[in-house]
Short mmCIF file of C-alpha atoms in Angstrom, two decimals:
data_model
loop_
_atom_site.label_atom_id
_atom_site.label_comp_id
_atom_site.label_asym_id
_atom_site.label_seq_id
_atom_site.Cartn_x
_atom_site.Cartn_y
_atom_site.Cartn_z
CA UNK A 76 -29.16 -80.14 -35.21
CA UNK A 77 -28.73 -79.17 -31.58
CA UNK A 78 -27.58 -75.83 -30.24
CA UNK A 79 -25.70 -77.56 -27.43
CA UNK A 80 -22.55 -79.66 -27.42
CA UNK A 81 -21.25 -81.58 -24.42
CA UNK A 82 -17.49 -81.99 -24.66
CA UNK A 83 -16.07 -84.96 -22.81
CA UNK A 84 -14.35 -88.27 -23.40
CA UNK A 85 -15.01 -91.97 -23.06
CA UNK A 86 -14.51 -93.35 -19.57
CA UNK A 87 -14.98 -89.98 -17.88
CA UNK A 88 -17.41 -90.56 -15.01
CA UNK A 89 -17.96 -86.81 -14.59
CA UNK A 90 -18.93 -86.62 -18.26
CA UNK A 91 -21.44 -89.41 -17.67
CA UNK A 92 -22.85 -87.47 -14.70
CA UNK A 93 -23.20 -84.34 -16.83
CA UNK A 94 -24.86 -86.30 -19.63
CA UNK A 95 -27.36 -87.72 -17.14
CA UNK A 96 -28.22 -84.20 -15.90
CA UNK A 97 -28.75 -82.97 -19.46
CA UNK A 98 -31.00 -85.91 -20.27
CA UNK A 99 -33.02 -85.35 -17.08
CA UNK A 100 -33.47 -81.71 -18.11
CA UNK A 101 -34.75 -82.82 -21.52
CA UNK A 102 -32.01 -80.91 -23.30
CA UNK A 103 -31.30 -81.77 -26.93
CA UNK A 104 -27.50 -81.95 -27.25
CA UNK A 105 -24.66 -83.56 -29.13
CA UNK A 106 -21.70 -85.26 -27.51
CA UNK A 107 -18.21 -84.62 -28.86
CA UNK A 108 -15.22 -86.60 -27.66
CA UNK A 109 -12.23 -84.29 -27.25
CA UNK A 110 -9.93 -87.16 -28.22
CA UNK A 111 -11.15 -86.81 -31.81
CA UNK A 112 -10.80 -83.02 -31.96
CA UNK A 113 -7.39 -81.36 -31.46
CA UNK A 114 -8.88 -77.90 -30.93
CA UNK A 115 -11.33 -79.18 -28.31
CA UNK A 116 -8.55 -81.18 -26.65
CA UNK A 117 -6.42 -78.06 -26.27
CA UNK A 118 -9.32 -75.98 -25.01
CA UNK A 119 -11.13 -78.40 -22.70
CA UNK A 120 -8.65 -81.14 -21.70
CA UNK A 121 -8.57 -80.31 -17.99
CA UNK A 122 -12.09 -78.84 -17.82
CA UNK A 123 -14.34 -81.61 -19.13
CA UNK A 124 -17.22 -82.02 -19.10
CA UNK A 125 -18.10 -78.68 -20.69
CA UNK A 126 -21.49 -77.77 -22.13
CA UNK A 127 -21.30 -75.24 -24.97
CA UNK A 128 -24.22 -73.29 -26.43
CA UNK A 129 -22.93 -73.15 -30.00
CA UNK A 130 -24.74 -70.03 -31.30
CA UNK A 131 -23.46 -67.85 -28.45
CA UNK A 132 -20.31 -69.87 -27.59
CA UNK A 133 -21.24 -69.56 -23.90
CA UNK A 134 -19.87 -72.38 -21.77
CA UNK A 135 -20.95 -74.14 -18.61
CA UNK A 136 -18.04 -76.02 -17.07
CA UNK A 137 -18.25 -78.83 -14.55
CA UNK A 138 -19.11 -78.95 -11.74
CA UNK A 139 -22.74 -77.94 -12.28
CA UNK A 140 -26.01 -79.22 -10.90
CA UNK A 141 -29.57 -79.24 -12.28
CA UNK A 142 -30.31 -75.77 -10.90
CA UNK A 143 -27.15 -74.26 -12.39
CA UNK A 144 -27.95 -75.94 -15.71
CA UNK A 145 -31.43 -74.39 -15.73
CA UNK A 146 -29.96 -70.98 -14.85
CA UNK A 147 -27.50 -71.31 -17.75
CA UNK A 148 -30.26 -72.25 -20.20
CA UNK A 149 -32.56 -69.45 -19.03
CA UNK A 150 -29.85 -66.83 -19.66
CA UNK A 151 -29.63 -67.72 -23.35
#
């Protein structure tokens, strides 16, 4: 099980961009579609994509680049 969840939705090009960055960084993560989760929909609807570190509940909201992603990971 991964410690990271990427919240997004199908057809979201920004979510696809974020997923690509995470894959390039070699990050192990799960993808959760906010459409299937009422709580996530309420929390992230206008902010997706959002990367969440589940143990700490820290969030990295879009826009972020590879450097900002690495900074986020290194702070955990």
